[in-house]
Amino acid sequence: MAIDRIDVNVTSPGRNFVTVKVTTSEGVTGLGDGTLNGRELAVVSYLRDHVVPTLIGRDESQIESIWQYLYRSPYWRRGPVTMAAVAAIDMALWDIAAKKAGEPLYKLLGGASRTGLLTYAHASGTTIDALNDAIRGYVDQGFQAVRIQSGVPGLGQIYGVHDAAPGGKYEYEPAGRVEARSGTGPAAGPEAGSAAGAAMRPSEETWETAAYLRHLPTVFAAVREEFGPALHLLHDGHHRMRPIEAAKLAKSLEPYDPFWLEDCTPGEDQAVLRLVRQHSVTPLAIGEVFNSIHDYQQLITERLIDYVRSSATHAGGITGLRQIMAFAAVYGIRSGFHGPTDVSPVGMAANLHLGLAIHNFGIQEYMPHSETTLSVFRTSYRFADGMLHPGEAPGLGVELDEEAAAGYEYQPAYLPVNRLRDGTVHDW
Ligand code: KDG
Ligand code: MG
């Protein structure tokens, strides 16, 4: 058999997704996720213009060789656009291999190492009461682990913090659609120009680390008081802190026994985590913006993290993520794969199959996709009692309804910009 055609589908059922469909000469199809939030069309071009023409006619069972060909041959290695494109092809080839075997993909990856995957939900609230309400909603659904994000007194909208809609439905979308904010004014910082063209800019938020550092321990204290010691509590610092601030936060959260502190500093400067480790035993998780095993080299060999946060979508697919997890296993580091709604249901399924198979699984993030998204992507993974399972359908177990997908055109959407009060562009 050979690769006969590759289609790159762009659809926006509630948010943008890039999906590859590989079709073999015998008509077997496989799906792969190449969604890169806010930069989707760069991946589409990379695939359509530079990858697809080189793969037609190749043996689709040569998954490792095709991965190496896409990774090494262009000379320009790594980077989020490249690795999302590689990921999309890789997942589709694994999907085909498992469909040909008539087995769910996890069986080709070594079989199930556990009965299900411990899963965490996203709870947030602009106030502690609103946050506690959101957590209660997840506990009632059976979640045993919850990521908690809260508003900070004196600051306005903070990324990832929203109150549940009336009726309790919490649908937080990481990227805001540009057309929905046509009234957005010019950027607040020194590079602000005229208002003309401002509607095409991402939204902007204001940040102050000192206020956050004062407030967050009180949030953890209140949540522990309300829910007791057994519920796993996670928190995402979203790269906003300087090293000494991250060390201070990690230390101040210790009494509340956090499951992890995620992205406490920007991930590129890895040696700074030595400082955080020196001051605290709060477990650390990093990696959702990484895209290869090389990004993890220092973090893993120096045991500076406890959890790998990559997703199959952004780290070169199942092949790329499996490399990282094999390396991490040597150092006792476990998985905490990225599972926001900008990882498509196809990417989510890839995370789940790999997570079920590897020995060093830790926890899986789960932001359920909207009903609109799930009307286009039909999934067979299932959630019960705080655990996810990829299901038993052959392959990844996800179908793309192309007719339904065609009804949702791509819409420009961006993650927000983060600034300090004086307009300085800040990490996040
Ligand atoms: O596209 C970026 C989002 O996926 C990311 O900001 C969400 O931090 C996130 C998380 O932990 O899921
Ligand atoms: Mg995160």
Coordinates of C-alpha atoms and ligand atoms in Angstrom, one line a residue:
M1 CA 0.0 0.0 0.0
A2 CA 1.0 3.6 -0.4
I3 CA -0.1 7.1 0.5
D4 CA -2.5 8.1 -2.2
R5 CA -3.6 11.5 -1.1
I6 CA -3.4 13.9 1.8
D7 CA -6.0 16.5 2.6
V8 CA -5.6 19.4 5.0
N9 CA -8.9 20.4 6.5
V10 CA -9.4 23.7 8.2
T11 CA -12.6 24.1 10.1
S12 CA -13.9 26.3 13.0
P13 CA -16.7 24.6 14.9
G14 CA -16.5 26.9 17.9
R15 CA -12.7 27.4 17.4
N16 CA -10.1 26.7 14.6
F17 CA -8.7 23.3 13.9
V18 CA -6.2 21.9 11.4
T19 CA -6.7 18.3 10.6
V20 CA -4.8 16.1 8.1
K21 CA -6.5 13.2 6.4
V22 CA -4.1 10.6 4.8
T23 CA -5.8 8.2 2.4
T24 CA -3.9 5.0 1.3
S25 CA -4.2 3.3 -2.1
E26 CA -6.5 0.8 -0.6
G27 CA -8.8 3.5 0.8
V28 CA -7.8 3.3 4.5
T29 CA -7.9 6.8 6.1
G30 CA -6.1 8.3 9.1
L31 CA -6.5 11.6 10.9
G32 CA -3.9 13.8 12.5
D33 CA -4.1 17.1 14.5
G34 CA -1.9 20.0 13.4
T35 CA -3.7 22.8 15.3
L36 CA -1.4 25.6 16.5
N37 CA -3.5 28.1 18.4
G38 CA -3.4 31.6 16.7
R39 CA -1.0 30.4 14.0
E40 CA -3.1 27.7 12.3
L41 CA -2.6 28.9 8.7
A42 CA 1.2 28.7 9.0
V43 CA 0.9 25.0 9.6
V44 CA -1.6 24.6 6.8
S45 CA 0.9 26.2 4.4
Y46 CA 3.8 24.1 5.8
L47 CA 1.8 21.0 5.1
R48 CA 0.2 21.8 1.8
D49 CA 3.2 23.5 0.2
H50 CA 6.1 21.6 1.7
V51 CA 5.1 18.3 3.2
V52 CA 2.2 16.8 1.2
P53 CA 3.9 16.7 -2.2
T54 CA 6.9 14.8 -0.8
L55 CA 4.8 12.0 0.7
I56 CA 2.6 10.9 -2.1
G57 CA 3.4 7.3 -3.1
R58 CA 5.4 6.5 0.0
D59 CA 4.7 3.4 2.1
E60 CA 2.4 4.6 4.9
S61 CA 3.6 1.8 7.2
Q62 CA 7.1 3.4 7.5
I63 CA 6.0 5.7 10.4
E64 CA 9.5 6.1 12.0
S65 CA 11.3 6.6 8.7
I66 CA 8.7 9.2 7.5
W67 CA 9.0 11.0 10.9
Q68 CA 12.8 11.2 10.5
Y69 CA 12.5 12.3 6.9
L70 CA 10.2 15.2 7.9
Y71 CA 12.3 16.1 10.9
R72 CA 15.9 15.8 9.5
S73 CA 15.6 16.3 5.7
P74 CA 14.4 19.9 5.5
Y75 CA 17.6 21.0 7.4
W76 CA 15.5 23.4 9.5
R77 CA 14.5 21.4 12.5
R78 CA 12.1 21.9 15.4
G79 CA 9.9 24.9 16.0
P80 CA 6.1 24.9 16.7
V81 CA 5.0 25.2 13.1
T82 CA 7.2 22.4 11.8
M83 CA 6.5 20.0 14.7
A84 CA 2.7 20.5 14.5
A85 CA 2.9 19.6 10.8
V86 CA 5.1 16.6 11.6
A87 CA 2.6 15.7 14.3
A88 CA -0.4 15.8 12.0
I89 CA 1.2 13.4 9.5
D90 CA 2.5 11.1 12.3
M91 CA -0.8 10.7 14.0
A92 CA -2.6 10.0 10.8
L93 CA -0.1 7.2 10.0
W94 CA -0.5 5.6 13.4
D95 CA -4.3 5.9 13.0
I96 CA -4.0 4.0 9.7
A97 CA -1.6 1.3 11.2
A98 CA -4.1 0.6 14.0
K99 CA -7.1 0.6 11.7
K100 CA -5.3 -1.9 9.5
A101 CA -4.7 -4.1 12.5
G102 CA -8.3 -3.6 13.6
E103 CA -7.2 -2.5 17.0
P104 CA -7.4 0.6 19.2
L105 CA -4.1 2.4 18.8
Y106 CA -2.9 1.8 22.4
K107 CA -2.6 -1.9 21.6
L108 CA 0.1 -1.1 19.0
L109 CA 1.9 1.1 21.5
G110 CA 2.4 -1.7 24.0
G111 CA -1.2 -2.3 25.3
A112 CA -2.9 -0.8 28.3
S113 CA -0.8 -0.3 31.4
R114 CA -3.8 0.8 33.5
T115 CA -7.6 0.8 33.4
G116 CA -8.0 4.5 32.8
L117 CA -6.3 7.9 33.0
L118 CA -6.5 10.1 36.0
T119 CA -7.8 13.4 34.6
Y120 CA -7.9 17.0 35.7
A121 CA -10.5 19.7 34.9
H122 CA -10.1 23.5 34.7
A123 CA -12.0 25.4 37.4
S124 CA -11.8 29.1 37.7
G125 CA -13.6 32.1 39.2
T126 CA -13.2 35.8 39.4
T127 CA -13.8 35.4 43.2
I128 CA -13.1 32.6 45.6
D129 CA -16.8 31.8 45.9
A130 CA -17.2 31.6 42.2
L131 CA -14.1 29.4 42.0
N132 CA -15.5 27.1 44.7
D133 CA -18.8 26.8 42.8
A134 CA -16.9 25.8 39.7
I135 CA -14.8 23.2 41.6
R136 CA -18.0 21.8 43.2
G137 CA -19.4 21.3 39.7
Y138 CA -16.4 19.2 38.7
V139 CA -16.3 17.2 41.9
D140 CA -20.0 16.4 41.4
Q141 CA -19.0 15.1 37.9
G142 CA -16.5 12.7 39.5
F143 CA -13.2 14.6 39.0
Q144 CA -10.5 13.8 41.5
A145 CA -8.2 16.5 40.3
V146 CA -8.9 20.2 39.4
R147 CA -6.7 23.0 38.2
I148 CA -7.7 26.2 40.1
Q149 CA -7.3 29.7 38.6
S150 CA -8.6 32.8 40.3
G151 CA -9.2 36.5 39.8
V152 CA -6.7 38.8 41.6
P153 CA -8.1 41.8 43.5
G154 CA -7.1 45.0 41.7
L155 CA -6.5 43.3 38.3
G156 CA -9.1 43.0 35.6
Q157 CA -9.5 40.0 33.2
I158 CA -6.8 37.4 33.7
Y159 CA -6.1 34.8 31.1
G160 CA -8.0 31.6 31.8
V161 CA -10.2 33.0 34.5
H162 CA -13.9 33.1 33.8
D163 CA -17.0 32.5 35.9
A164 CA -19.3 29.7 34.8
A165 CA -22.2 30.9 32.6
P166 CA -25.6 31.0 34.3
G167 CA -26.7 27.4 34.5
G168 CA -23.3 26.2 35.4
K169 CA -21.8 25.6 32.0
Y170 CA -18.1 26.7 31.9
E171 CA -16.8 27.1 28.4
Y172 CA -13.5 28.8 28.4
E173 CA -11.9 29.3 25.0
P174 CA -8.2 30.2 25.1
A175 CA -8.2 32.3 21.8
G176 CA -10.6 35.2 21.2
R177 CA -12.1 35.5 17.8
V178 CA -10.9 38.8 16.3
E179 CA -14.2 39.6 14.5
A180 CA -16.1 39.3 17.8
R181 CA -14.1 42.2 19.2
S182 CA -14.4 44.8 16.4
G183 CA -14.5 47.6 19.0
T184 CA -11.1 46.7 20.4
G185 CA -9.0 49.8 20.8
P186 CA -5.3 50.3 20.0
A187 CA -2.6 48.4 22.0
A188 CA -2.0 49.9 25.4
G189 CA 1.8 49.8 25.2
P190 CA 4.5 52.1 23.8
E191 CA 4.0 50.7 20.3
A192 CA 0.4 51.8 20.2
G193 CA -0.5 53.4 17.0
S194 CA -3.7 54.8 15.7
A195 CA -6.9 53.0 16.2
A196 CA -7.0 52.1 12.5
G197 CA -6.5 48.3 12.1
A198 CA -6.8 47.8 15.8
A199 CA -9.7 45.3 15.3
M200 CA -7.2 42.8 14.0
R201 CA -5.1 42.8 17.1
P202 CA -5.4 40.3 19.9
S203 CA -7.1 41.5 23.2
E204 CA -4.8 42.8 26.0
E205 CA -4.7 42.1 29.7
T206 CA -2.9 43.8 32.6
W207 CA -0.8 41.9 35.0
E208 CA 1.0 42.5 38.3
T209 CA 2.9 39.7 39.8
A210 CA 3.1 41.1 43.4
A211 CA -0.7 41.2 43.7
Y212 CA -0.9 37.6 42.4
L213 CA 1.7 36.3 44.8
R214 CA -0.1 37.9 47.7
H215 CA -3.5 36.5 46.7
L216 CA -2.9 33.0 45.4
P217 CA -2.0 31.3 48.8
T218 CA -5.3 32.6 50.2
V219 CA -7.1 31.0 47.3
F220 CA -5.4 27.6 48.0
A221 CA -6.2 27.9 51.7
A222 CA -9.9 28.6 51.1
V223 CA -10.2 25.8 48.6
R224 CA -8.5 23.3 50.9
E225 CA -10.7 24.4 53.7
E226 CA -13.8 23.8 51.5
F227 CA -12.8 20.6 49.9
G228 CA -10.4 18.9 52.3
P229 CA -7.1 17.2 51.7
A230 CA -7.9 14.5 49.2
L231 CA -8.8 16.5 46.1
H232 CA -5.8 17.0 43.8
L233 CA -5.2 20.8 43.2
L234 CA -3.2 22.0 40.3
H235 CA -2.3 25.6 39.3
D236 CA -0.9 27.1 36.1
G237 CA 1.4 30.1 36.6
H238 CA 1.4 30.6 32.8
H239 CA 5.1 31.6 32.6
R240 CA 4.5 34.9 34.3
M241 CA 7.0 34.9 37.1
R242 CA 10.7 35.7 37.4
P243 CA 12.8 33.0 39.0
I244 CA 12.8 34.3 42.6
E245 CA 9.1 35.0 42.4
A246 CA 8.5 31.5 41.2
A247 CA 10.5 30.1 44.1
K248 CA 8.5 32.3 46.5
L249 CA 5.2 31.1 45.1
A250 CA 6.2 27.4 45.1
K251 CA 7.2 27.7 48.7
S252 CA 4.1 29.6 49.8
L253 CA 1.8 26.9 48.3
E254 CA 3.5 24.0 50.0
P255 CA 1.2 24.0 53.1
Y256 CA -1.8 23.3 50.7
D257 CA -0.1 20.3 49.1
P258 CA -0.5 21.2 45.4
F259 CA -0.4 18.3 42.9
W260 CA 1.7 20.6 40.7
L261 CA 2.7 24.2 39.8
E262 CA 2.7 24.5 36.0
D263 CA 4.8 26.9 33.9
C264 CA 6.1 29.0 36.9
T265 CA 8.7 30.7 34.7
P266 CA 9.2 31.0 30.9
G267 CA 10.3 27.6 29.7
E268 CA 13.3 28.6 27.6
D269 CA 15.6 29.5 30.5
Q270 CA 15.7 26.1 32.1
A271 CA 18.6 26.6 34.6
V272 CA 16.4 29.0 36.6
L273 CA 14.3 26.0 37.9
R274 CA 17.3 25.0 40.0
L275 CA 16.5 28.1 42.1
V276 CA 12.8 27.0 42.5
R277 CA 13.9 23.5 43.4
Q278 CA 16.3 24.8 46.0
H279 CA 13.5 26.5 47.9
S280 CA 10.5 24.2 47.5
V281 CA 9.2 20.7 47.2
T282 CA 6.1 21.8 45.2
P283 CA 6.1 19.5 42.1
L284 CA 6.7 21.3 38.8
A285 CA 5.3 20.8 35.4
I286 CA 6.5 22.5 32.2
G287 CA 6.4 21.9 28.4
E288 CA 3.2 22.9 26.7
V289 CA 5.1 25.3 24.4
F290 CA 8.0 22.8 23.8
N291 CA 8.1 20.8 20.7
S292 CA 10.9 18.3 20.9
I293 CA 12.9 16.0 23.1
H294 CA 15.8 18.5 22.9
D295 CA 13.7 21.1 24.7
Y296 CA 13.6 18.8 27.7
Q297 CA 17.2 17.8 27.9
Q298 CA 18.3 19.9 30.8
L299 CA 15.0 19.7 32.6
I300 CA 15.0 15.9 32.5
T301 CA 18.6 15.1 33.2
E302 CA 18.8 17.5 36.1
R303 CA 15.4 16.4 37.3
L304 CA 14.1 20.0 37.4
I305 CA 10.5 19.0 36.6
D306 CA 8.2 16.3 37.7
Y307 CA 5.7 16.3 34.8
V308 CA 6.1 16.6 31.0
R309 CA 3.4 19.0 29.7
S310 CA 3.7 18.5 25.9
S311 CA 0.9 17.2 23.7
A312 CA 1.2 14.9 20.8
T313 CA 0.0 17.8 18.6
H314 CA 2.8 20.2 19.5
A315 CA 5.6 17.7 20.0
G316 CA 5.9 15.8 16.7
G317 CA 3.0 13.5 17.2
I318 CA 2.9 10.1 18.9
T319 CA 6.4 9.3 17.7
G320 CA 7.9 12.6 19.1
L321 CA 6.0 12.4 22.4
R322 CA 6.9 8.8 22.9
Q323 CA 10.6 9.7 22.5
I324 CA 10.2 12.3 25.3
M325 CA 8.4 10.0 27.6
A326 CA 11.0 7.2 27.2
F327 CA 13.7 9.7 28.1
A328 CA 11.7 11.0 31.0
A329 CA 11.1 7.4 32.3
V330 CA 14.8 7.0 33.0
Y331 CA 14.6 9.9 35.4
G332 CA 11.3 9.0 37.1
I333 CA 9.5 11.9 35.4
R334 CA 5.9 11.4 34.5
S335 CA 3.4 12.7 31.9
G336 CA 0.8 15.5 32.3
F337 CA -0.1 15.9 28.6
H338 CA -1.5 19.2 27.5
G339 CA -5.3 18.8 26.7
P340 CA -6.9 22.2 26.2
T341 CA -9.6 22.8 23.6
D342 CA -7.0 24.0 21.1
V343 CA -5.7 20.4 20.9
S344 CA -8.4 18.9 18.7
P345 CA -10.3 15.8 19.6
V346 CA -7.9 13.9 17.2
G347 CA -4.9 15.2 19.2
M348 CA -6.7 14.4 22.5
A349 CA -7.2 10.9 21.4
A350 CA -3.5 10.6 20.5
N351 CA -2.6 11.7 24.0
L352 CA -5.0 9.2 25.5
H353 CA -3.8 6.2 23.6
L354 CA -0.1 7.0 24.4
G355 CA -1.0 7.8 28.1
L356 CA -2.8 4.4 28.5
A357 CA 0.2 2.5 27.1
I358 CA 3.3 4.1 28.7
H359 CA 4.5 3.1 32.2
N360 CA 5.3 6.7 33.4
F361 CA 1.8 8.2 32.9
G362 CA 1.0 10.8 35.6
I363 CA -2.2 12.8 34.8
Q364 CA -4.2 14.0 31.8
E365 CA -5.6 17.5 31.3
Y366 CA -9.2 17.5 30.1
M367 CA -11.0 20.5 28.8
P368 CA -14.0 19.0 27.2
H369 CA -14.7 20.3 23.7
S370 CA -17.9 22.2 23.0
E371 CA -20.9 20.4 21.6
T372 CA -20.4 22.3 18.3
T373 CA -16.8 20.9 18.1
L374 CA -18.0 17.4 18.9
S375 CA -20.7 17.6 16.2
V376 CA -17.8 17.8 13.7
F377 CA -15.4 15.5 15.4
R378 CA -17.0 12.2 16.6
T379 CA -15.0 10.7 19.4
S380 CA -15.0 7.4 21.1
Y381 CA -13.0 8.3 24.2
R382 CA -15.1 8.3 27.4
F383 CA -15.0 9.9 30.9
A384 CA -16.2 8.2 34.1
D385 CA -15.3 8.6 37.8
G386 CA -12.5 11.1 37.1
M387 CA -10.8 8.9 34.6
L388 CA -10.6 9.0 30.8
H389 CA -10.3 6.0 28.5
P390 CA -9.5 6.2 24.7
G391 CA -12.2 3.6 23.9
E392 CA -11.9 0.4 21.8
A393 CA -12.6 1.7 18.3
P394 CA -9.9 0.8 15.8
G395 CA -7.2 3.4 15.3
L396 CA -7.5 6.7 17.2
G397 CA -11.2 6.3 17.4
V398 CA -12.1 9.8 16.0
E399 CA -14.1 10.6 12.9
L400 CA -14.2 13.9 11.1
D401 CA -17.6 14.8 9.5
E402 CA -16.3 16.7 6.5
E403 CA -19.7 17.9 5.4
A404 CA -20.4 19.4 8.9
A405 CA -16.8 20.8 9.0
A406 CA -17.3 22.6 5.7
G407 CA -20.1 24.6 7.4
Y408 CA -17.6 26.3 9.8
E409 CA -15.1 28.6 8.0
Y410 CA -11.8 29.5 9.5
Q411 CA -12.0 32.7 11.6
P412 CA -8.9 34.7 12.7
A413 CA -8.5 34.3 16.5
Y414 CA -5.7 35.1 18.8
L415 CA -4.4 34.4 22.3
P416 CA -4.4 37.6 24.4
V417 CA -1.4 39.9 25.0
N418 CA -0.2 40.4 28.6
R419 CA 1.3 43.7 29.8
L420 CA 2.4 45.2 33.1
R421 CA 0.6 48.3 34.4
D422 CA 3.1 50.6 32.6
G423 CA 2.5 48.9 29.3
T424 CA 5.6 46.7 29.3
V425 CA 4.9 43.5 27.3
H426 CA 5.1 40.7 29.8
D427 CA 5.5 36.9 29.6
W428 CA 2.5 34.7 30.1
Ligands
KDG1 O1 -3.1 27.7 23.2 C1 -2.7 27.9 24.5 C2 -3.5 27.2 25.5 O2 -3.7 25.9 25.2 C3 -2.9 27.3 26.9 O3 -2.8 28.6 27.2 C4 -3.8 26.5 27.9 O4 -2.1 26.9 29.6 C5 -3.0 26.2 29.1 C6 -3.2 24.9 29.7 O5 -2.5 24.6 30.7 O6 -4.1 24.1 29.2
MG2 MG -0.8 25.7 30.8

